[in-house]
Tab-separated table of C-alpha atoms and ligand atoms in Angstrom:
chain	number	residue	atom	x	y	z
Z	52	UNK	CA	15.156	4.464	-9.706
Z	53	UNK	CA	13.789	8.060	-10.892
Z	54	UNK	CA	14.791	7.598	-14.331
Z	55	UNK	CA	13.390	3.703	-14.505
Z	56	UNK	CA	9.979	5.180	-13.206
Z	57	UNK	CA	9.956	8.275	-15.509
Z	58	UNK	CA	10.719	6.390	-18.392
Z	59	UNK	CA	8.203	3.619	-17.762
Z	60	UNK	CA	5.657	6.403	-17.038
Z	61	UNK	CA	5.982	8.125	-20.496
Z	62	UNK	CA	5.394	4.720	-22.121
Z	63	UNK	CA	2.699	3.488	-19.666
Z	64	UNK	CA	0.391	6.709	-18.866
Z	65	UNK	CA	-3.104	5.760	-18.806
Z	66	UNK	CA	-5.059	8.889	-20.525
Z	67	UNK	CA	-7.061	10.722	-17.596
Z	68	UNK	CA	-9.155	13.958	-18.462
Z	69	UNK	CA	-7.502	15.869	-15.796
Z	70	UNK	CA	-3.865	14.749	-17.252
Z	71	UNK	CA	-4.436	16.857	-20.725
Z	72	UNK	CA	-1.896	19.387	-20.912
Z	73	UNK	CA	-3.131	23.198	-22.254
Z	74	UNK	CA	-1.488	23.886	-25.823
Z	75	UNK	CA	-1.148	27.618	-24.917
Z	76	UNK	CA	0.549	26.983	-21.376
Z	77	UNK	CA	2.043	23.662	-21.867
Z	78	UNK	CA	1.189	22.303	-18.772
Z	79	UNK	CA	-1.991	20.949	-16.967
Z	80	UNK	CA	-4.712	23.468	-15.884
Z	81	UNK	CA	-4.206	24.280	-12.436
Z	82	UNK	CA	-7.897	24.277	-11.336
Z	83	UNK	CA	-8.884	20.963	-13.448
Z	84	UNK	CA	-5.940	19.369	-11.369
Z	85	UNK	CA	-7.097	20.640	-8.029
Z	86	UNK	CA	-10.452	19.387	-8.538
Z	87	UNK	CA	-9.060	16.084	-9.598
Z	88	UNK	CA	-6.787	15.795	-6.591
Z	89	UNK	CA	-9.966	16.694	-4.250
Z	90	UNK	CA	-12.193	13.842	-5.769
Z	91	UNK	CA	-9.147	11.382	-6.078
Z	92	UNK	CA	-8.504	11.541	-2.085
Z	93	UNK	CA	-10.744	8.693	-1.167
Z	94	UNK	CA	-12.828	7.695	-4.405
Z	95	UNK	CA	-11.515	5.276	-7.065
Z	96	UNK	CA	-10.225	6.755	-10.358
Z	97	UNK	CA	-12.998	4.983	-12.649
Z	98	UNK	CA	-15.749	6.759	-10.502
Z	99	UNK	CA	-13.905	10.164	-10.857
Z	100	UNK	CA	-13.843	9.850	-14.545
Z	101	UNK	CA	-17.575	9.447	-14.589
Z	102	UNK	CA	-18.230	12.627	-12.507
Z	103	UNK	CA	-15.083	14.720	-13.424
Z	104	UNK	CA	-16.384	16.074	-16.828
Z	105	UNK	CA	-20.020	16.979	-15.159
Z	106	UNK	CA	-18.439	18.722	-12.228
Z	107	UNK	CA	-16.156	20.897	-14.730
Z	108	UNK	CA	-18.824	21.745	-17.157
Z	109	UNK	CA	-20.682	22.989	-14.140
Z	110	UNK	CA	-18.140	24.972	-12.728
Z	111	UNK	CA	-15.481	25.514	-15.408
Z	112	UNK	CA	-12.773	27.772	-13.504
Z	113	UNK	CA	-12.126	28.717	-10.101
Z	114	UNK	CA	-14.046	31.782	-10.172
Z	115	UNK	CA	-17.155	29.877	-11.265
Z	116	UNK	CA	-16.782	27.599	-8.117
Z	117	UNK	CA	-15.924	30.120	-5.717
Z	118	UNK	CA	-19.269	31.954	-6.776
Z	119	UNK	CA	-21.538	28.671	-6.523
Z	120	UNK	CA	-23.486	28.129	-3.430
Z	121	UNK	CA	-22.917	25.183	-1.286
Z	122	UNK	CA	-26.329	23.282	-2.296
Z	123	UNK	CA	-25.228	23.613	-5.994
Z	124	UNK	CA	-21.762	22.267	-5.248
Z	125	UNK	CA	-22.779	19.139	-3.198
Z	126	UNK	CA	-25.426	18.459	-6.170
Z	127	UNK	CA	-22.419	18.560	-8.346
Z	128	UNK	CA	-20.427	16.008	-6.168
Z	129	UNK	CA	-23.217	13.509	-5.690
Z	130	UNK	CA	-22.150	9.959	-6.095
Z	131	UNK	CA	-18.539	10.654	-5.228
Z	132	UNK	CA	-19.108	10.300	-1.467
Z	133	UNK	CA	-17.180	11.995	1.268
Z	134	UNK	CA	-18.794	15.420	0.762
Z	135	UNK	CA	-16.607	16.995	3.257
Z	136	UNK	CA	-14.224	17.206	0.397
Z	137	UNK	CA	-16.758	19.181	-1.527
Z	138	UNK	CA	-16.885	21.686	1.060
Z	139	UNK	CA	-13.309	21.964	1.522
Z	140	UNK	CA	-12.572	22.285	-2.268
Z	141	UNK	CA	-15.409	25.084	-2.550
Z	142	UNK	CA	-13.823	27.062	0.421
Z	143	UNK	CA	-10.161	26.266	-1.194
Z	144	UNK	CA	-11.757	28.263	-4.504
Z	145	UNK	CA	-12.896	31.131	-2.637
Z	146	UNK	CA	-9.375	31.288	-0.925
Z	147	UNK	CA	-7.535	31.315	-4.234
Z	148	UNK	CA	-10.089	34.021	-5.503
Z	149	UNK	CA	-9.652	36.163	-2.218
Z	150	UNK	CA	-5.698	35.818	-1.224
Z	151	UNK	CA	-4.296	34.533	-4.686
Z	152	UNK	CA	-6.253	36.502	-7.290
Z	153	UNK	CA	-8.225	33.828	-8.831
Z	154	UNK	CA	-4.575	31.933	-9.621
Z	155	UNK	CA	-4.031	28.631	-8.162
Z	156	UNK	CA	-0.610	29.047	-6.217
Z	157	UNK	CA	2.501	26.993	-7.091
Z	158	UNK	CA	4.340	27.051	-4.012
Z	159	UNK	CA	4.096	24.194	-1.611
Z	160	UNK	CA	3.841	26.473	1.438
Z	161	UNK	CA	0.792	28.807	-0.178
Z	162	UNK	CA	-0.918	25.426	-1.518
Z	163	UNK	CA	-0.983	24.144	2.227
Z	164	UNK	CA	-2.850	27.185	3.441
Z	165	UNK	CA	-5.781	26.162	1.235
Z	166	UNK	CA	-8.636	24.200	2.925
Z	167	UNK	CA	-8.253	20.552	2.307
Z	168	UNK	CA	-4.865	20.827	1.033
Z	169	UNK	CA	-2.459	18.469	3.055
Z	170	UNK	CA	1.118	17.469	2.254
Z	171	UNK	CA	0.154	15.126	-0.405
Z	172	UNK	CA	-2.078	17.265	-2.440
Z	173	UNK	CA	0.470	20.254	-1.879
Z	174	UNK	CA	3.086	17.980	-3.313
Z	175	UNK	CA	1.033	16.700	-5.960
Z	176	UNK	CA	0.190	20.047	-7.559
Z	177	UNK	CA	3.332	21.548	-6.912
Z	178	UNK	CA	5.171	18.897	-8.873
Z	179	UNK	CA	2.493	17.443	-11.382
Z	180	UNK	CA	1.477	21.159	-12.305
Z	181	UNK	CA	4.119	23.263	-11.906
Z	182	UNK	CA	7.044	21.195	-12.366
Z	183	UNK	CA	8.715	21.708	-8.955
Z	184	UNK	CA	11.006	19.076	-7.498
Z	185	UNK	CA	8.629	18.497	-4.453
Z	186	UNK	CA	7.813	14.841	-2.902
Z	187	UNK	CA	4.290	13.216	-2.602
Z	188	UNK	CA	3.503	9.927	-0.690
Z	189	UNK	CA	0.221	8.379	-1.037
Z	190	UNK	CA	-0.678	4.581	-0.030
Z	191	UNK	CA	0.610	3.679	-3.366
Z	192	UNK	CA	3.783	5.225	-3.088
Z	193	UNK	CA	4.129	3.548	0.643
Z	194	UNK	CA	3.496	0.491	-0.508
Z	195	UNK	CA	6.085	0.672	-3.798
Z	196	UNK	CA	8.649	2.144	-1.451
Z	197	UNK	CA	8.602	-0.074	1.276
Z	198	UNK	CA	8.936	-3.074	-1.219
Z	199	UNK	CA	11.671	-1.645	-3.427
Z	200	UNK	CA	13.711	-0.746	-0.228
Z	201	UNK	CA	12.767	-4.120	1.517
Z	202	UNK	CA	11.744	-2.218	4.497
Z	203	UNK	CA	9.197	-3.718	7.113
Z	204	UNK	CA	6.188	-1.796	8.848
Z	205	UNK	CA	2.532	-1.152	8.077
Z	206	UNK	CA	1.257	1.258	5.620
Z	207	UNK	CA	-0.293	3.045	8.526
Z	208	UNK	CA	2.676	2.785	10.806
Z	209	UNK	CA	3.927	6.667	11.515
Z	210	UNK	CA	7.569	5.679	11.348
Z	211	UNK	CA	7.738	3.822	8.139
Z	212	UNK	CA	5.405	6.374	6.434
Z	213	UNK	CA	8.066	9.181	7.595
Z	214	UNK	CA	10.837	7.234	5.967
Z	215	UNK	CA	9.064	6.789	2.755
Z	216	UNK	CA	8.721	10.744	2.496
Z	217	UNK	CA	12.169	11.128	3.278
Z	218	UNK	CA	12.975	8.637	0.504
Z	219	UNK	CA	10.662	10.275	-1.792
Z	220	UNK	CA	12.099	13.430	-1.177
Z	221	UNK	CA	15.419	12.177	-2.301
Z	222	UNK	CA	14.308	10.481	-5.067
Z	223	UNK	CA	12.061	13.705	-6.385
Z	224	UNK	CA	15.181	16.053	-6.195
Z	225	UNK	CA	17.319	13.707	-8.054
Z	226	UNK	CA	14.874	13.344	-10.886
Z	227	UNK	CA	14.451	15.324	-14.098
Z	228	UNK	CA	11.093	15.560	-14.150
Z	229	UNK	CA	9.736	15.624	-10.968
Z	230	UNK	CA	5.997	15.613	-11.764
Z	231	UNK	CA	6.189	12.647	-14.031
Z	232	UNK	CA	8.359	10.584	-11.455
Z	233	UNK	CA	6.058	11.403	-8.762
Z	234	UNK	CA	2.914	10.107	-11.197
Z	235	UNK	CA	4.882	7.468	-12.293
Z	236	UNK	CA	5.415	6.033	-8.810
Z	237	UNK	CA	2.137	6.270	-7.859
Z	238	UNK	CA	0.967	4.736	-11.377
Z	239	UNK	CA	3.301	1.685	-10.672
Z	240	UNK	CA	1.538	1.168	-7.226
Z	241	UNK	CA	-1.906	1.709	-8.955
Z	242	UNK	CA	-1.202	-0.634	-11.883
Z	243	UNK	CA	1.756	-3.151	-11.283
Z	244	UNK	CA	2.477	-3.124	-7.700
Z	245	UNK	CA	-0.852	-3.566	-6.080
Z	246	UNK	CA	-1.813	-4.496	-2.453
Z	247	UNK	CA	-2.751	-8.135	-3.437
Z	248	UNK	CA	-0.525	-9.242	-6.147
Z	249	UNK	CA	2.747	-7.750	-7.393
Z	250	UNK	CA	3.370	-7.998	-11.038
Z	251	UNK	CA	6.985	-8.002	-10.838
Z	252	UNK	CA	7.409	-9.298	-14.197
Z	253	UNK	CA	6.174	-6.184	-15.726
Z	254	UNK	CA	7.757	-3.538	-13.115
Z	255	UNK	CA	10.098	-1.101	-14.049
Z	256	UNK	CA	11.700	-1.331	-10.645
Z	257	UNK	CA	12.378	-5.085	-10.775
Z	258	UNK	CA	15.974	-4.897	-10.877
Z	259	UNK	CA	16.494	-3.169	-7.741
Z	260	UNK	CA	13.564	-4.234	-5.569
Z	261	UNK	CA	14.617	-6.037	-2.255
Z	262	UNK	CA	11.333	-7.133	-1.588
Z	263	UNK	CA	11.423	-9.239	-5.137
Z	264	UNK	CA	14.955	-10.523	-4.266
Z	265	UNK	CA	13.854	-11.897	-1.123
Z	266	UNK	CA	10.771	-13.196	-2.401
Z	267	UNK	CA	8.649	-11.150	0.390
Z	268	UNK	CA	6.479	-8.801	-1.650
Z	269	UNK	CA	3.466	-10.268	-0.203
Z	270	UNK	CA	4.094	-9.828	3.288
Z	271	UNK	CA	5.053	-5.812	3.037
Z	272	UNK	CA	3.731	-4.095	3.880
Z	273	UNK	CA	2.462	-5.842	7.067
Z	274	UNK	CA	-1.441	-5.871	7.424
Z	275	UNK	CA	-2.936	-2.750	9.128
Z	276	UNK	CA	-4.905	-3.300	12.335
Z	277	UNK	CA	-8.658	-3.519	11.480
Z	278	UNK	CA	-10.421	-0.384	11.807
Z	279	UNK	CA	-13.222	-0.564	14.516
Z	280	UNK	CA	-16.406	0.480	13.151
Z	281	UNK	CA	-19.236	1.928	15.101
Z	282	UNK	CA	-22.699	0.753	14.198
Z	283	UNK	CA	-25.558	3.343	13.711
Z	284	UNK	CA	-29.237	2.605	12.526
Z	285	UNK	CA	-31.197	5.306	10.726
Z	286	UNK	CA	-34.974	4.944	10.234
Z	287	UNK	CA	-36.228	6.421	7.005
Z	288	UNK	CA	-39.457	6.952	5.714
Z	289	UNK	CA	-40.101	7.043	1.679
Z	290	UNK	CA	-43.299	8.980	1.563
Z	291	UNK	CA	-44.618	9.557	-2.355
Z	292	UNK	CA	-47.306	11.771	-3.365
Z	293	UNK	CA	-49.472	10.441	-6.595
Z	294	UNK	CA	-47.501	12.911	-8.902
Z	295	UNK	CA	-44.298	10.871	-8.875
Z	296	UNK	CA	-42.599	12.831	-6.207
Z	297	UNK	CA	-40.909	11.586	-2.926
Z	298	UNK	CA	-40.862	13.676	0.289
Z	299	UNK	CA	-37.082	14.638	1.245
Z	300	UNK	CA	-35.438	16.938	3.915
Z	301	UNK	CA	-31.906	18.565	4.287
Z	302	UNK	CA	-29.367	16.427	6.418
Z	303	UNK	CA	-28.604	19.029	9.315
Z	304	UNK	CA	-25.102	19.999	10.047
Z	305	UNK	CA	-23.459	17.402	12.127
Z	306	UNK	CA	-25.253	14.601	10.488
Z	307	UNK	CA	-24.366	12.112	8.294
Z	308	UNK	CA	-24.153	13.584	4.401
Z	309	UNK	CA	-24.987	16.816	6.109
Z	310	UNK	CA	-26.146	19.480	3.610
Z	311	UNK	CA	-27.416	16.878	1.356
Z	312	UNK	CA	-31.368	15.909	0.594
Z	313	UNK	CA	-32.121	12.584	2.204
Z	314	UNK	CA	-35.394	10.701	3.339
Z	315	UNK	CA	-36.886	11.935	6.204
Z	316	UNK	CA	-34.624	9.936	8.886
Z	317	UNK	CA	-34.460	9.473	12.758
Z	318	UNK	CA	-31.304	7.998	14.261
Z	319	UNK	CA	-31.137	5.850	17.477
Z	320	UNK	CA	-33.587	3.420	19.070
Z	321	UNK	CA	-36.258	1.453	17.023
Z	322	UNK	CA	-39.105	3.022	15.472
Z	323	UNK	CA	-41.998	1.235	14.275
Z	324	UNK	CA	-43.818	2.065	10.927
Z	325	UNK	CA	-46.860	3.546	12.810
Z	326	UNK	CA	-44.491	6.055	14.738
Z	327	UNK	CA	-42.846	7.048	11.571
Z	328	UNK	CA	-46.026	7.375	10.251
Z	329	UNK	CA	-47.502	9.525	13.290
Z	330	UNK	CA	-44.254	11.856	12.977
Z	331	UNK	CA	-44.761	12.766	9.321
Z	332	UNK	CA	-48.705	13.201	10.031
Z	333	UNK	CA	-49.300	10.281	7.719
Z	334	UNK	CA	-50.568	6.614	8.137
Z	335	UNK	CA	-48.726	3.938	9.116
Z	336	UNK	CA	-45.821	3.050	6.826
Z	337	UNK	CA	-44.972	-0.671	6.096
Z	338	UNK	CA	-41.250	-1.930	6.144
Z	339	UNK	CA	-39.533	-1.890	2.914
Z	340	UNK	CA	-36.153	-3.373	3.511
Z	341	UNK	CA	-32.858	-2.168	4.483
Z	342	UNK	CA	-29.684	-0.739	2.892
Z	343	UNK	CA	-26.248	-1.140	4.746
Z	344	UNK	CA	-23.302	0.892	3.960
Z	345	UNK	CA	-19.495	0.807	5.172
Z	346	UNK	CA	-18.126	3.911	5.806
Z	347	UNK	CA	-14.748	4.683	6.914
Z	348	UNK	CA	-15.284	4.862	10.644
Z	349	UNK	CA	-19.063	3.628	10.983
Z	350	UNK	CA	-21.396	0.871	9.361
Z	351	UNK	CA	-24.601	2.199	8.858
Z	352	UNK	CA	-27.996	0.722	8.076
Z	353	UNK	CA	-30.903	2.644	6.687
Z	354	UNK	CA	-34.086	0.773	7.893
Z	355	UNK	CA	-36.751	1.714	5.554
Z	356	UNK	CA	-40.374	2.114	5.771
Z	357	UNK	CA	-42.670	3.483	2.839
Z	358	UNK	CA	-45.918	4.653	2.338
Z	359	UNK	CA	-48.099	7.404	0.274
Z	360	UNK	CA	-49.657	10.697	1.442
Z	361	UNK	CA	-51.182	13.876	0.134
Z	362	UNK	CA	-49.455	15.573	3.059
Z	363	UNK	CA	-47.758	18.978	2.067
Z	364	UNK	CA	-44.072	19.468	2.919
Z	365	UNK	CA	-43.323	21.059	6.004
Z	366	UNK	CA	-40.508	23.351	6.800
Z	367	UNK	CA	-37.215	21.920	6.158
Z	368	UNK	CA	-38.962	19.314	3.807
Z	369	UNK	CA	-39.751	19.257	0.189
Z	370	UNK	CA	-41.262	17.101	-2.542
Z	371	UNK	CA	-38.871	16.101	-5.171
Z	372	UNK	CA	-39.497	14.380	-8.789
Z	373	UNK	CA	-37.758	10.789	-8.750
Z	374	UNK	CA	-36.221	11.845	-12.185
Z	375	UNK	CA	-34.750	15.013	-10.235
Z	376	UNK	CA	-33.101	13.191	-7.438
Z	377	UNK	CA	-29.462	12.958	-8.777
Z	378	UNK	CA	-29.866	16.921	-9.766
Z	379	UNK	CA	-30.661	17.991	-6.101
Z	380	UNK	CA	-27.792	16.267	-4.487
Z	381	UNK	CA	-28.955	13.181	-2.563
Z	382	UNK	CA	-26.105	10.635	-1.127
Z	383	UNK	CA	-25.535	7.425	-3.005
Z	384	UNK	CA	-26.917	5.590	0.294
Z	385	UNK	CA	-30.224	7.505	0.085
Z	386	UNK	CA	-30.324	7.037	-3.667
Z	387	UNK	CA	-30.027	3.242	-3.185
Z	388	UNK	CA	-32.379	3.251	-0.493
Z	389	UNK	CA	-35.042	5.093	-2.302
Z	390	UNK	CA	-34.436	2.654	-5.195
Z	391	UNK	CA	-35.041	-0.455	-3.174
Z	392	UNK	CA	-38.246	0.952	-1.265
Z	393	UNK	CA	-39.716	1.835	-4.535
Z	394	UNK	CA	-39.341	-1.493	-6.100
Z	395	UNK	CA	-39.839	-4.899	-4.052
Z	396	UNK	CA	-37.909	-4.187	-0.780
Z	397	UNK	CA	-35.215	-6.292	0.519
Z	398	UNK	CA	-31.616	-5.550	1.117
Z	399	UNK	CA	-28.254	-4.749	-0.079
Z	400	UNK	CA	-24.772	-4.493	1.447
Z	401	UNK	CA	-22.628	-2.438	-0.771
Z	402	UNK	CA	-19.904	-0.413	0.648
Z	403	UNK	CA	-20.761	3.411	-0.257
K	128	SF4	S1	9.452	-5.801	-8.286
K	128	SF4	FE1	7.301	-6.389	-7.763
K	128	SF4	S2	7.382	-6.033	-5.439
K	128	SF4	FE2	9.121	-4.590	-6.427
K	128	SF4	S3	8.061	-2.829	-6.939
K	128	SF4	FE3	7.945	-3.991	-8.493
K	128	SF4	S4	5.839	-5.008	-8.503
K	128	SF4	FE4	6.382	-4.386	-6.550
């Protein structure tokens, strides 16, 4: 199995910016790989491709990232969502400088001491960058291994996932090229053995796949229990001045998108446009629409009100040019809210 996956991966791998091999060292750059692993944890490859180059340009090495302030890191992360990862990556860079002399550690146990680096990321770095025979398991690997072995279980079933880790370890230990095998197994799951349709005719594992032989690909893994999401409503005010600027505030610690800039926001019980205006010291605001976002554990509705004002920004708030919004670090949800409130109003229902 390991040989089939490795051979297939060599012929079918997608060219991605973080897969480039450094000619001097003959391997991937550990810092770039670490950044890409953090970005890819909960974000699609296509979106990471759009943001990765810009982030590396802004912070070209681990020292530059460690020395940066948090606001700049969050701004460079804007558009990727799940901002906790940006903070953890920042903290990891500081630890690498403080404890490892600025070199990303090669050993799995050392890697796992870094903030935000769990078993998967440590295995990915150790195998794909440093060539060590360490396993990794992500959602793609769980699906492929369960199907190839014909094992039942849901993708979030601890017993099933534990069995997949054990199998992944056996396989990577038997592989001649641990990094290519691990990455190949994930790539099979990402491009051939998808969660919806399995394209068995193109799969390097077809000959040994139990699920294919039994015709049960569609029912492995078993469906997960639906996540219960809490519903929250945020009341947001878009206030503009006459100079193409909008009033923003910093989301406080513990709030959604903490540390990023957002429209002045209140959470909780219903607020009218007149009340929002009074809280900001401006006239009554008019309703402008709603933006809805599905996050991992909650559904957030941003109820938008808008108006214009000549007020000065008070402490904790500032005026920002509309053209600078992406640069200062505003969440995708609030960027969408601003765009909506500045146009005709209405609603969207995208997932962030
Ligand atoms: S043969 Fe089909 S079900 Fe089995 S691993 Fe390949 S794509 Fe998935």
